[in-house]
Coordinates of C-alpha atoms and ligand atoms in Angstrom, one line a residue:
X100 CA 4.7 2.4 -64.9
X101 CA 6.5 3.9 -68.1
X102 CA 8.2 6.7 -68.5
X103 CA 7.0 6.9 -72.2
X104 CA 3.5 7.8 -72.9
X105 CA 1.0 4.6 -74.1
X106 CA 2.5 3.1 -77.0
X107 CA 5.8 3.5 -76.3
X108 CA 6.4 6.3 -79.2
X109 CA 8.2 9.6 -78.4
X110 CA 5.2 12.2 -78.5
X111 CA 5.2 14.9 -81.4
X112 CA 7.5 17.5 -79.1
X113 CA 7.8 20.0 -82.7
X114 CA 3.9 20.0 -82.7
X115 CA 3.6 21.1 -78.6
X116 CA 6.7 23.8 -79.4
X117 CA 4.3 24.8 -82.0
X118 CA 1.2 24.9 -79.7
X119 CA 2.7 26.6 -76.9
X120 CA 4.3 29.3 -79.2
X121 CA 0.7 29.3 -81.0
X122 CA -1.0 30.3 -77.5
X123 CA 2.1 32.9 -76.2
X124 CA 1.4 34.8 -79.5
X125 CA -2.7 34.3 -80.0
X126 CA -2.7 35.0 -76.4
X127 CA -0.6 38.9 -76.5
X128 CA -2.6 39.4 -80.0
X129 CA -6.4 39.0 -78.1
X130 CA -5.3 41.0 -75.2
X131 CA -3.8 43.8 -77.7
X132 CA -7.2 44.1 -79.3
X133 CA -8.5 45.5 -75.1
X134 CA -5.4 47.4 -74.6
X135 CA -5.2 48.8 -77.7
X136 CA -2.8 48.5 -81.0
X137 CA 0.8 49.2 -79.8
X138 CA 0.7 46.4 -77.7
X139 CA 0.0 44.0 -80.5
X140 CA 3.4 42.1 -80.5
X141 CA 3.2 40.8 -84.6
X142 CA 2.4 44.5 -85.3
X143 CA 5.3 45.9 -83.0
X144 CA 8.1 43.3 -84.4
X145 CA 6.9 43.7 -88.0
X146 CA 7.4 47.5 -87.6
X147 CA 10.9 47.0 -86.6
X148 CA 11.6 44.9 -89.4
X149 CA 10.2 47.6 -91.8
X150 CA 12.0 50.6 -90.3
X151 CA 15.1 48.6 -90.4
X152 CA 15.3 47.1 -94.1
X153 CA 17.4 49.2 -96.4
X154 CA 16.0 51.0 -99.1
X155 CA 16.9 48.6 -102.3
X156 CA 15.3 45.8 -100.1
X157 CA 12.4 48.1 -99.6
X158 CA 11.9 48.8 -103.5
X159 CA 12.2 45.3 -104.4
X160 CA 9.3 44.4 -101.9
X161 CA 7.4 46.9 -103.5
X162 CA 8.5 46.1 -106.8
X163 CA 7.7 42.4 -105.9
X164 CA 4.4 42.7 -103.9
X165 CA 2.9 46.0 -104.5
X166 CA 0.5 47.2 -101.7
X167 CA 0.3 43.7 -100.8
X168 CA 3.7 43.8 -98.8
X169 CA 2.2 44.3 -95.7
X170 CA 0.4 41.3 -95.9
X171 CA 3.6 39.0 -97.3
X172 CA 5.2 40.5 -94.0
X173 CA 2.6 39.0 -92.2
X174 CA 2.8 35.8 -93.7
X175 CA 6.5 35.2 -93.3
X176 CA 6.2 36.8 -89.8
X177 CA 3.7 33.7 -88.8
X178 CA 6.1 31.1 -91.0
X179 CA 9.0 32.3 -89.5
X180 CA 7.2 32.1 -85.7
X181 CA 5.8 28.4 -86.8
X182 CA 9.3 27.5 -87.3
X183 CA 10.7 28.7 -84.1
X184 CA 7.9 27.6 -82.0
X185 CA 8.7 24.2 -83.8
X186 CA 12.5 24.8 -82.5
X187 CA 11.0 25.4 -79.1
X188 CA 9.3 21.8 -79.1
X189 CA 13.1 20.4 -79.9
X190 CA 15.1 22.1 -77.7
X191 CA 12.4 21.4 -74.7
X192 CA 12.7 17.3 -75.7
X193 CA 16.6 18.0 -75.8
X194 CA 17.0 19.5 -72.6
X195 CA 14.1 20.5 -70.2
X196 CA 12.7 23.0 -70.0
X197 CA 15.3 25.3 -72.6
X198 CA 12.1 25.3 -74.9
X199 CA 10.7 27.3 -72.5
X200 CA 13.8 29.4 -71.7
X201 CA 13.6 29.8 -75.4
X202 CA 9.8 30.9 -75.7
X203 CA 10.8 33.2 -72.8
X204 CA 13.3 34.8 -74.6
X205 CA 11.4 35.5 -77.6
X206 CA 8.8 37.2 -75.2
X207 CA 11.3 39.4 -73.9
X208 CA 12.1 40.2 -77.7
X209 CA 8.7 40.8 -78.6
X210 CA 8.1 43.2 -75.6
X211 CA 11.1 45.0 -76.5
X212 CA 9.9 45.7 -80.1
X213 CA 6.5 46.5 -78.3
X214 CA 8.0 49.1 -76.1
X215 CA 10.3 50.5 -79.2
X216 CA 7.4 51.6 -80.8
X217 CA 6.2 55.0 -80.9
X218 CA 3.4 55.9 -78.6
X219 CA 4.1 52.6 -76.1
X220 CA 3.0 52.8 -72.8
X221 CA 3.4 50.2 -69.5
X222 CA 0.0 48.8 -70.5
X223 CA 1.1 48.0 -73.8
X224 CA 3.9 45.7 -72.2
X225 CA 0.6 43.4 -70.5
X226 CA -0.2 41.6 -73.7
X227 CA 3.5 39.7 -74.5
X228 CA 3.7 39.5 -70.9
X229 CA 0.7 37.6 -70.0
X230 CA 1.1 35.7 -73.8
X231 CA 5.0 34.3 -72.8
X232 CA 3.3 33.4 -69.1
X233 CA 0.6 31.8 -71.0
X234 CA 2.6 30.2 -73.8
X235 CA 5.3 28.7 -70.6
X236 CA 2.7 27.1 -68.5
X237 CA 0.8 25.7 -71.9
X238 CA 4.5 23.8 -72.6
X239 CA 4.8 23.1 -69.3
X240 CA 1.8 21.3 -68.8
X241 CA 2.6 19.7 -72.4
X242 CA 5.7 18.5 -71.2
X243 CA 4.5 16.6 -68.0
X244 CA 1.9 15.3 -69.9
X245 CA 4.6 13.8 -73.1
X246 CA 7.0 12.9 -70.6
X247 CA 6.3 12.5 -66.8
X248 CA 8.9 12.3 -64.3
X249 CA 9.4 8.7 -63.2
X250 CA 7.9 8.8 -59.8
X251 CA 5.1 10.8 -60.7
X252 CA 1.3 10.3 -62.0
X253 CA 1.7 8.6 -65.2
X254 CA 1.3 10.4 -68.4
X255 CA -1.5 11.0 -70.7
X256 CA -1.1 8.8 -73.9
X257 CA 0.5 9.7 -77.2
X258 CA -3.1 10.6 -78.7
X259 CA -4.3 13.0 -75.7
X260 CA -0.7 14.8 -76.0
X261 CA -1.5 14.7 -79.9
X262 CA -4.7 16.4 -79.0
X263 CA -3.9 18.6 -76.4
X264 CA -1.0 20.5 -78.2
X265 CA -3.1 20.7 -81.7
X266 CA -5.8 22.0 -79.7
X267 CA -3.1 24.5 -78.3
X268 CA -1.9 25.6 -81.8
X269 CA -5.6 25.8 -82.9
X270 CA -7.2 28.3 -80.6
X271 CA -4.1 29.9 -80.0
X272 CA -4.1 30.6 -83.8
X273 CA -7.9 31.6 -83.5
X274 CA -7.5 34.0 -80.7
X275 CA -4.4 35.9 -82.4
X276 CA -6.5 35.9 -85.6
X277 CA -9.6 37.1 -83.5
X278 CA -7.2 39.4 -81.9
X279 CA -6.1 41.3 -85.2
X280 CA -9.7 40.8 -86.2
X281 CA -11.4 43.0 -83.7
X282 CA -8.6 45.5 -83.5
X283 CA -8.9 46.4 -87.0
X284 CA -12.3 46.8 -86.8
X285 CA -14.1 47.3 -83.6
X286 CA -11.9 50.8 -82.5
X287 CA -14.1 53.3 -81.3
X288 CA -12.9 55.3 -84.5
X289 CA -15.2 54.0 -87.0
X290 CA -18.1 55.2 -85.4
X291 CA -16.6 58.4 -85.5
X292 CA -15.4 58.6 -88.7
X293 CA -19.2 57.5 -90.2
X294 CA -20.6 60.3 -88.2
X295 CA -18.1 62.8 -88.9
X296 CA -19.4 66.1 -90.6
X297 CA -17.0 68.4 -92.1
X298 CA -17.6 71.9 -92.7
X299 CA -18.3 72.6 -96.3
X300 CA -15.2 74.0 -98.4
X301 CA -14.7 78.2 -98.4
X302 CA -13.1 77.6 -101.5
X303 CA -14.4 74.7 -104.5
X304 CA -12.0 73.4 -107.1
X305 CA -13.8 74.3 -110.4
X306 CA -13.1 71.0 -113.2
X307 CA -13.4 72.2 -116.5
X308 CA -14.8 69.5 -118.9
X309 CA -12.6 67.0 -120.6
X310 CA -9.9 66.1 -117.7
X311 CA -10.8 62.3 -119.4
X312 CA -10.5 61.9 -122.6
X313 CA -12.1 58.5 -122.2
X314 CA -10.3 55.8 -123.9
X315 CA -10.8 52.4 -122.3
X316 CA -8.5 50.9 -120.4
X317 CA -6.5 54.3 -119.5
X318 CA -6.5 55.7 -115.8
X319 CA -9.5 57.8 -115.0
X320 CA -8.2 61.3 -114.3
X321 CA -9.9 61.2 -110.8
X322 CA -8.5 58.5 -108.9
X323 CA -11.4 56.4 -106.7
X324 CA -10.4 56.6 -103.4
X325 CA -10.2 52.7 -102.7
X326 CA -8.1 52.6 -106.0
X327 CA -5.9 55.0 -104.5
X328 CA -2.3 53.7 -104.3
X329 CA -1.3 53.1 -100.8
X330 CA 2.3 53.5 -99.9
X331 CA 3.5 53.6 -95.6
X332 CA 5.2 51.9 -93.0
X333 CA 2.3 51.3 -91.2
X334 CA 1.4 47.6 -90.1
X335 CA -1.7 47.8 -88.9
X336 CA -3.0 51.4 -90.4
X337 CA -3.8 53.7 -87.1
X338 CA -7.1 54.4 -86.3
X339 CA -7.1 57.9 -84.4
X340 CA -10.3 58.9 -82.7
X341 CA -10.7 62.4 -83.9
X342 CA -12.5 63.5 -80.5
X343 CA -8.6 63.0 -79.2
X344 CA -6.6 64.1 -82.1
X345 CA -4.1 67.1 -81.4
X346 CA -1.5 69.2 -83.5
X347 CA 1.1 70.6 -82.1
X348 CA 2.9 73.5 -84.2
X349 CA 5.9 74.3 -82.1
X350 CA 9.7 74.9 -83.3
X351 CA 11.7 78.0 -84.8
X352 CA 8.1 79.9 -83.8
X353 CA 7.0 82.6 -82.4
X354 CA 4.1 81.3 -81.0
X355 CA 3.3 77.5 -80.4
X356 CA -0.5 76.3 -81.7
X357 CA -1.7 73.5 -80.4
X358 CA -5.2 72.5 -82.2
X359 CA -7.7 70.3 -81.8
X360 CA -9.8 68.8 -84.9
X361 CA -12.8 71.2 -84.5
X362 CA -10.5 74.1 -84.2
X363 CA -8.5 73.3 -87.1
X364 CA -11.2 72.9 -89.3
X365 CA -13.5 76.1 -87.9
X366 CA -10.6 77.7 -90.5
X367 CA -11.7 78.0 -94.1
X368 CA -11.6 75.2 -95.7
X369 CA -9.8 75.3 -99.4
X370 CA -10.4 72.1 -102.4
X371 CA -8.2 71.3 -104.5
X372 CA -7.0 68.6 -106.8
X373 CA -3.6 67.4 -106.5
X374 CA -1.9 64.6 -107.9
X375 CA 0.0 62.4 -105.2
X376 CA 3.4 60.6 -106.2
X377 CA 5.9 57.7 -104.5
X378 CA 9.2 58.1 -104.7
X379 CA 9.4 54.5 -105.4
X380 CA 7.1 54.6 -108.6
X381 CA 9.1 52.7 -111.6
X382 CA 9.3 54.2 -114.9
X383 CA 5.7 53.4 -116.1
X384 CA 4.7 52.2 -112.6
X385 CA 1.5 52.9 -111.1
X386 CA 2.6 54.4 -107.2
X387 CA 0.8 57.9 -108.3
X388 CA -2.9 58.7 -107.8
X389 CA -4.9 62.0 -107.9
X390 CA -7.7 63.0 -106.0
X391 CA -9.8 65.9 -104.6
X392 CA -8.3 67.2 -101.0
X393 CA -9.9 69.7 -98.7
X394 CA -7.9 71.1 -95.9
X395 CA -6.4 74.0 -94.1
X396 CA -4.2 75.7 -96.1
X397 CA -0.7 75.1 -94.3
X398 CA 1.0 79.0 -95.2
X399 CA -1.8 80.2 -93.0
X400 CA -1.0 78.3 -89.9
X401 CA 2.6 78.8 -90.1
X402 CA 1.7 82.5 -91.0
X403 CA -0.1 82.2 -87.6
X404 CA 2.7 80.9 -85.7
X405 CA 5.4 83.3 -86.9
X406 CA 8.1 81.4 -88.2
X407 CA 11.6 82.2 -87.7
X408 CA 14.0 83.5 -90.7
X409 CA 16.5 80.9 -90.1
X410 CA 14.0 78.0 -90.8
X411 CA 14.0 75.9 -93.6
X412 CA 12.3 72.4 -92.9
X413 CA 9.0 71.6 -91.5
X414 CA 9.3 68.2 -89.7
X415 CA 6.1 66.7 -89.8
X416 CA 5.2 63.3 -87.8
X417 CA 2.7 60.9 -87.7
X418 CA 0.8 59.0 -84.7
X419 CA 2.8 55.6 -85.7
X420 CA 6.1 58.0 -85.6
X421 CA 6.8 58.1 -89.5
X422 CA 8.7 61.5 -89.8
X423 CA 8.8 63.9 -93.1
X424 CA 11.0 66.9 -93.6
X425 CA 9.8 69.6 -95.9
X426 CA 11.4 72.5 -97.2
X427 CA 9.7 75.5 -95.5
X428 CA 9.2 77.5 -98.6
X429 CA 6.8 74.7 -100.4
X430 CA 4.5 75.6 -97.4
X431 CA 4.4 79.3 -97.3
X432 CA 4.4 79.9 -100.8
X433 CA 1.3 82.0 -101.7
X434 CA 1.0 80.2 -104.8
X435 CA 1.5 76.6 -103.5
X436 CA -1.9 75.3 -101.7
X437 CA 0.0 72.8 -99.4
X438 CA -2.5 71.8 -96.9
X439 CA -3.5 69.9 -94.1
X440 CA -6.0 67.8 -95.5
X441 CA -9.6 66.8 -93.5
X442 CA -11.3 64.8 -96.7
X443 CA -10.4 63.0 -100.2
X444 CA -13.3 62.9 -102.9
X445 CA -15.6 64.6 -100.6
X446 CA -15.6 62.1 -97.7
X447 CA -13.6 62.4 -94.5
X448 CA -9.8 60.6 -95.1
X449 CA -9.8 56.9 -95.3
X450 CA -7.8 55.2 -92.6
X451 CA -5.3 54.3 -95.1
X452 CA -4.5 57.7 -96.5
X453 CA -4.3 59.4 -92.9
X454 CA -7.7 59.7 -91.4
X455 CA -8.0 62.3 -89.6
X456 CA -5.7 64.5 -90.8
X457 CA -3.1 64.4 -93.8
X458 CA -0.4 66.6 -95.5
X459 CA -0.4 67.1 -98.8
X460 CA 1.4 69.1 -100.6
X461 CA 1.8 69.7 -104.5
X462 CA 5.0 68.7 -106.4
X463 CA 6.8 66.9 -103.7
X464 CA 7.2 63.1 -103.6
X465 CA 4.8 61.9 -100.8
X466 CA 8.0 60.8 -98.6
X467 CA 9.2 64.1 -97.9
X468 CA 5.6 66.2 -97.9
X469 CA 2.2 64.0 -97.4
X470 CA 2.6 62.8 -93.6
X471 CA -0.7 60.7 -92.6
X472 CA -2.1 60.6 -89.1
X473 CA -0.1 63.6 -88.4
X474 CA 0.2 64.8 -85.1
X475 CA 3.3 67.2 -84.5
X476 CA 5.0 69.8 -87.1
X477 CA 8.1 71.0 -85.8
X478 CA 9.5 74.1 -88.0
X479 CA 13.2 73.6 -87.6
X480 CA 16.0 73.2 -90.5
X481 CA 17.8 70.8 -92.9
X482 CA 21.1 70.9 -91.0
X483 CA 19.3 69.9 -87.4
X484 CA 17.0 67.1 -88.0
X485 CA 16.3 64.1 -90.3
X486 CA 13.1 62.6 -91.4
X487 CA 12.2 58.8 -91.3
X488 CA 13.5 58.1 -95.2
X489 CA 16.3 60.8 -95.2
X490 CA 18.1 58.4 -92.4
X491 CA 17.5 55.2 -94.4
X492 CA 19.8 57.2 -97.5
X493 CA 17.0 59.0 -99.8
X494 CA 17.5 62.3 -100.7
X495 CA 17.0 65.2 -98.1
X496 CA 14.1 67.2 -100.7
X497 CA 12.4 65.5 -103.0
X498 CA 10.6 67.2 -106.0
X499 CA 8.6 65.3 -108.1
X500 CA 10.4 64.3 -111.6
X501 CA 8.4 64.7 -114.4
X502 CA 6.4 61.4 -115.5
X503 CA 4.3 60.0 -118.5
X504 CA 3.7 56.7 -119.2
X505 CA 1.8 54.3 -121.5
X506 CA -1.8 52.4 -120.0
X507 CA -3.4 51.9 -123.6
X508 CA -2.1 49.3 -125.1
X509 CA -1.4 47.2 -122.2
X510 CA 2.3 45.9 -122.4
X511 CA 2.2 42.9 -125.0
X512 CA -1.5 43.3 -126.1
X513 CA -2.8 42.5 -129.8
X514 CA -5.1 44.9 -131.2
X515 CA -7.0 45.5 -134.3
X516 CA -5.1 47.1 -137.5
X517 CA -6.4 50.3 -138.5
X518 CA -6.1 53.0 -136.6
X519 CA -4.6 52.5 -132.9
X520 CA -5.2 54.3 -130.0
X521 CA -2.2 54.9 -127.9
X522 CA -3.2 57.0 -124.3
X523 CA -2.1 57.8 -120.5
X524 CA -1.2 59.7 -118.1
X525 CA 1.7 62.3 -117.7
X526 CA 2.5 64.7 -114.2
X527 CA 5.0 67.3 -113.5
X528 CA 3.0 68.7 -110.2
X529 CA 3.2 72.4 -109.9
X530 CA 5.1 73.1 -113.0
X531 CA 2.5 71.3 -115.6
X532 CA 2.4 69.6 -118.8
X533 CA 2.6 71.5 -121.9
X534 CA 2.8 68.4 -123.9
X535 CA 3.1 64.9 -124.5
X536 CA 5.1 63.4 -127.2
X537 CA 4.8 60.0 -128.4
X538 CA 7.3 58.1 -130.8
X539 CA 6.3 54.5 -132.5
X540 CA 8.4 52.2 -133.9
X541 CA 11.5 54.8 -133.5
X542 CA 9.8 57.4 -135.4
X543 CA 9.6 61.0 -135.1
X544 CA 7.8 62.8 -131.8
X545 CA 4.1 62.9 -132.3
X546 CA 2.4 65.5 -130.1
X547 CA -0.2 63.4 -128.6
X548 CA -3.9 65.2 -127.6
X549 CA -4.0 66.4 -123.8
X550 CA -7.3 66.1 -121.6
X551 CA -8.1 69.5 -119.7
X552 CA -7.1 70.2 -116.4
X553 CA -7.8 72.4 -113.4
X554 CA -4.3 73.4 -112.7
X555 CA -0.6 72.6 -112.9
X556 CA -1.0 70.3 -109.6
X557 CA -2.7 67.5 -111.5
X558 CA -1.4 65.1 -113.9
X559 CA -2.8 64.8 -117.5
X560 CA -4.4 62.6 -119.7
X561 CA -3.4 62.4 -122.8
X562 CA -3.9 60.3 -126.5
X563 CA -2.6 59.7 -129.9
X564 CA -4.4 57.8 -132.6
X565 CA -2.4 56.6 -135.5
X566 CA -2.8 54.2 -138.4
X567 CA -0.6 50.9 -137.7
X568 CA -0.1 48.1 -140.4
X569 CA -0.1 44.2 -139.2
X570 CA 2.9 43.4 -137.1
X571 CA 5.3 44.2 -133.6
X572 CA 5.2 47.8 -132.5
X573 CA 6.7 49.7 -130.1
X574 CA 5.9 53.6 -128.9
X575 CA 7.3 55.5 -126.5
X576 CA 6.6 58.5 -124.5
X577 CA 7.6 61.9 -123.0
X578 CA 6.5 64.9 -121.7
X579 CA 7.4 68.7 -122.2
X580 CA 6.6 70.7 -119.0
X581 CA 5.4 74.1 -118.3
X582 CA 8.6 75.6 -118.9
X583 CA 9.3 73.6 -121.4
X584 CA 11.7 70.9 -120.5
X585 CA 11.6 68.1 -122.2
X586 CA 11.5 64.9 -119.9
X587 CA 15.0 63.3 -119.8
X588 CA 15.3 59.9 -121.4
X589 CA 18.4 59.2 -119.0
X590 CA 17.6 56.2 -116.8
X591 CA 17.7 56.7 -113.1
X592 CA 16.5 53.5 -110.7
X593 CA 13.9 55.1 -107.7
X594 CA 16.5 55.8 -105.3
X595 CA 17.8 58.1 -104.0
X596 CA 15.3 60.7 -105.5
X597 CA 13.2 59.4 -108.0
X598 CA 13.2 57.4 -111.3
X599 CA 13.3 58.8 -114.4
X600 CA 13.7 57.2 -118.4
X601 CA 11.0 57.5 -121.2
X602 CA 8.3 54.6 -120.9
X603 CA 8.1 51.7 -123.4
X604 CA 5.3 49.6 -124.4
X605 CA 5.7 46.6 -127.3
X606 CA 2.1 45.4 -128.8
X607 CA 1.2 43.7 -131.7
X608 CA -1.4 44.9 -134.4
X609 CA -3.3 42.0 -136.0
Ligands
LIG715 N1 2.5 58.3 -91.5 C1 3.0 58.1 -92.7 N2 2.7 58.9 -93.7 C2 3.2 58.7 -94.9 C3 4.0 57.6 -95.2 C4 4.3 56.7 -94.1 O1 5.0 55.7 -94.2 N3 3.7 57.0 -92.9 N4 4.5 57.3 -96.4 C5 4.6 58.5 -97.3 C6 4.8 58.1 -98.7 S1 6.3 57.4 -99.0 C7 3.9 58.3 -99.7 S2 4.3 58.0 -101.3 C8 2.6 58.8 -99.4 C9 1.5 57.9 -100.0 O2 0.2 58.3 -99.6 P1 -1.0 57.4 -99.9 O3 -0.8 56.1 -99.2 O4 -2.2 58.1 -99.3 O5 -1.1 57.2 -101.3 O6 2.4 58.9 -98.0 C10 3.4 59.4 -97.3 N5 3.0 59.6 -95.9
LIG716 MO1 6.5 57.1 -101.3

């Protein structure tokens, strides 16, 4: 009787790591799917890595990946796993059974990510629990079968252990995949959100004609909502059944409210367009959208708490535990519609931008003022708490900077001599645009035409056509608010509270 398997070869020990690992992980990701989200280990450690990364590393992902950082995350998350479960295989061949010591370990980790999470309960530690047993007894049996002891049944051969742990890494790939599958989709808050009927607004938003002035290729004034930028820390986007859903208003208050969604929204309803803005957004980027929001105005809430004269923040959180601190006076400010918002473009919220209930308020950077899936405001002040960015070293308030940038011509395009249209988009929320200036090829400011708008919480569209001879151009843009600043041309990166700089675009007229 050998003690190798048929053949005489040492089996493929990287490729049962990699299987056991495979079933320990697809294993905790199916069971997540029954117990619910938090438990879902990839989601829990992935959300530790993004609440830890510093904020340069943070920009540069964006910078790098766009919306599609969540998904990178992913994939390196899996890489990274397929490497240690690889690891595991080794160390088990070196020295039984420290591969599964090692797979152990790195359940223990995973639960402890798990139970960091906000909202993690003793049934969200079952899914890594029973995963790591599962994954240990899958490497276990892969062992014995590799490499059995000397005076025991003889092994299976090289090809069934071959088989065995590719068949491991296979459905433990399908049932995590599965898992992440149905939790995305098959929540009970779907249903919900399709059947959802909100209560038409007491107040429209009236549009004047003209917000778009049309030209092809520039930003439609109204963003879609699926075009909508999407900016959070959120790995798998929570899905909140709004039968459950609960604000608590509590703090420096006279009163605590606590509100469910039907009581929330039995208030009347005000629309309004407002214009939303990331922090992150480059000069020139595209990490600002505007859209149509209905909600409850926030002064009246607070008004109906009774808010203490020593506040000065609003601490808003979200279900997934993302934190925002807002100065107090952006919220009461009769002439400020900061609301909680129910619906964007006339449907309920999308999962992505906060369903059920959002924040939104106008000329504040989203990080500091538009909380999603927000659960708890806490009206405290700026000298007793700290919201999720604040810690991580952005600024403490966050006013929007004023923006305008170049979409037509695209960056590098050729177009047809004659006359050129140059067009785009510039914002300063709450204070407005009184103009937008454009200068081509270093020459003087141009005012450019402006597209209409509802109010000064929206950005503007805006277009210049001009007669260009064959050749390289260049134009550049700036804005002149409300009050007539002139948008500084001094270059500031994102952080910590914004970027600012005049936007450049280099084309080519043939
Ligand atoms: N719960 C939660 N809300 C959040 C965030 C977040 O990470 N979590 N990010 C904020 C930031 S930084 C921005 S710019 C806006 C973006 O809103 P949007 O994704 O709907 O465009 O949401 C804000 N609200
Ligand atoms: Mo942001």
């Amino acid at each position: 009787m050998s003690t190798e398997p048929a053949g005489g070869r040492r089996p493929p020990w990287w490729l049962l790591g990699l299987g056991a690992t495979a079933v320990a992980v697809g294993t905790a990701e199916l069971l997540a799917w029954v117990t619910g989200p938090v438990g879902a280990p990839l989601t829990a450690v992935g959300g530790v890595v993004v609440d830890a990364v510093p904020a340069p590393v943070k920009d540069a992902a964006i910078a790098l990946f766009g919306t599609a950082d969540k998904l990178v995350l992913l994939l390196v998350m899996v890489t990274g796993l397929a490497g240690l479960g690889a690891g595991i295989g080794a160390a088990q061949r070196a020295n039984r059974p420290m591969g599964a010591v090692l797979l152990a370990v790195l359940g223990l980790l995973g639960l402890l990510a798990v139970l960091s999470r906000a909202g993690a309960g003793a049934v969200d530690a079952v899914p890594v629990v029973a995963g790591t047993a599962a994954g240990v007894a899958v490497l276990t049996l892969l062992t014995r079968a590799a490499a059995p002891a000397p005076d025991g049944p003889a092994g299976a051969g090289r090809r069934d252990v071959l088989t065995l742990a590719v068949a491991a890494a296979v459905l433990g790939t399908a049932a995590g995949a599965a898992g992440r599958w149905a939790g995305s989709v098959a929540a009970r808050a779907p249903a919900a959100r399709e059947l959802l009927r909100l209560p038409a607004p007491a107040l429209r938003e009236r549009i004047p004609p003209g917000t778009d002035l049309g030209v092809a290729g520039a930003e439609p004034w109204l963003t879609p909502s699926g075009q909508f930028y999407r900016i959070d820390t959120a790995l798998a986007v929570p899905r909140i059944d709004v039968g459950t859903w609960r604000l608590r208003i509590h703090g420096l208050v006279e009163r605590e409210l606590d509100l469910d969604f039907d009581q929330l929204t039995a208030r009347p309803l005000l629309e309004r367009a407002v214009t939303l803005a990331c922090v992150s957004n480059p000069v020139g980027g595209d990490l600002a959208g505007n859209a149509v929001w209905t909600g409850v105005p926030l002064r009246e809430l607070l008004a109906e708490a009774g808010v203490a004269a020593e506040a000065d923040m609003v601490l808003s959180t979200s279900a997934d535990g993302f934190t925002a601190g807002t100065p107090l006076g952006a919220l009461t400010d009769p002439d400020r519609d900061a609301l909680l918002a129910v619906s964007m473009n006339g449907q309920p919220l999308p999962f992505e931008h906060g369903y059920p209930v959002r924040m939104v308020v106008p000329g504040l950077y989203g990080y500091v003022s538009a909380t999603k899936w927000v659960v708890d405001l806490e009206v405290t002040r700026f000298d007793r708490a700290e919201a999720y960015w604040t810690v991580r070293g952005w600024s403490a308030r966050g006013p929007v900077k004023t923006a305008s940038r170049i979409e037509v011509p695209r960056q590098r395009a050729t177009v047809a001599a004659g006359t050129v249209v140059l067009a785009g988009t510039a914002w300063a929320q709450h204070t407005g645009i009184a103009a937008v200036q454009v200068s081509v090829d270093g020459g003087p400011w141009r005012e450019a035409e402006l597209g209409a708008v509802p109010s000064a919480d929206t950005w503007r569209q805006w277009a210049l056509r001009t007669e260009l001879g064959p050749g390289a151009h260049t134009a550049r843009v700036r804005a002149v608010d409300a009050d007539g600043t002139v948008q500084t041309g001094e270059q500031a990166p994102p952080a910590p509270d914004g970027a600012s700089g005049w936007h450049e675009r280099g084309f080519t007229v043939a």
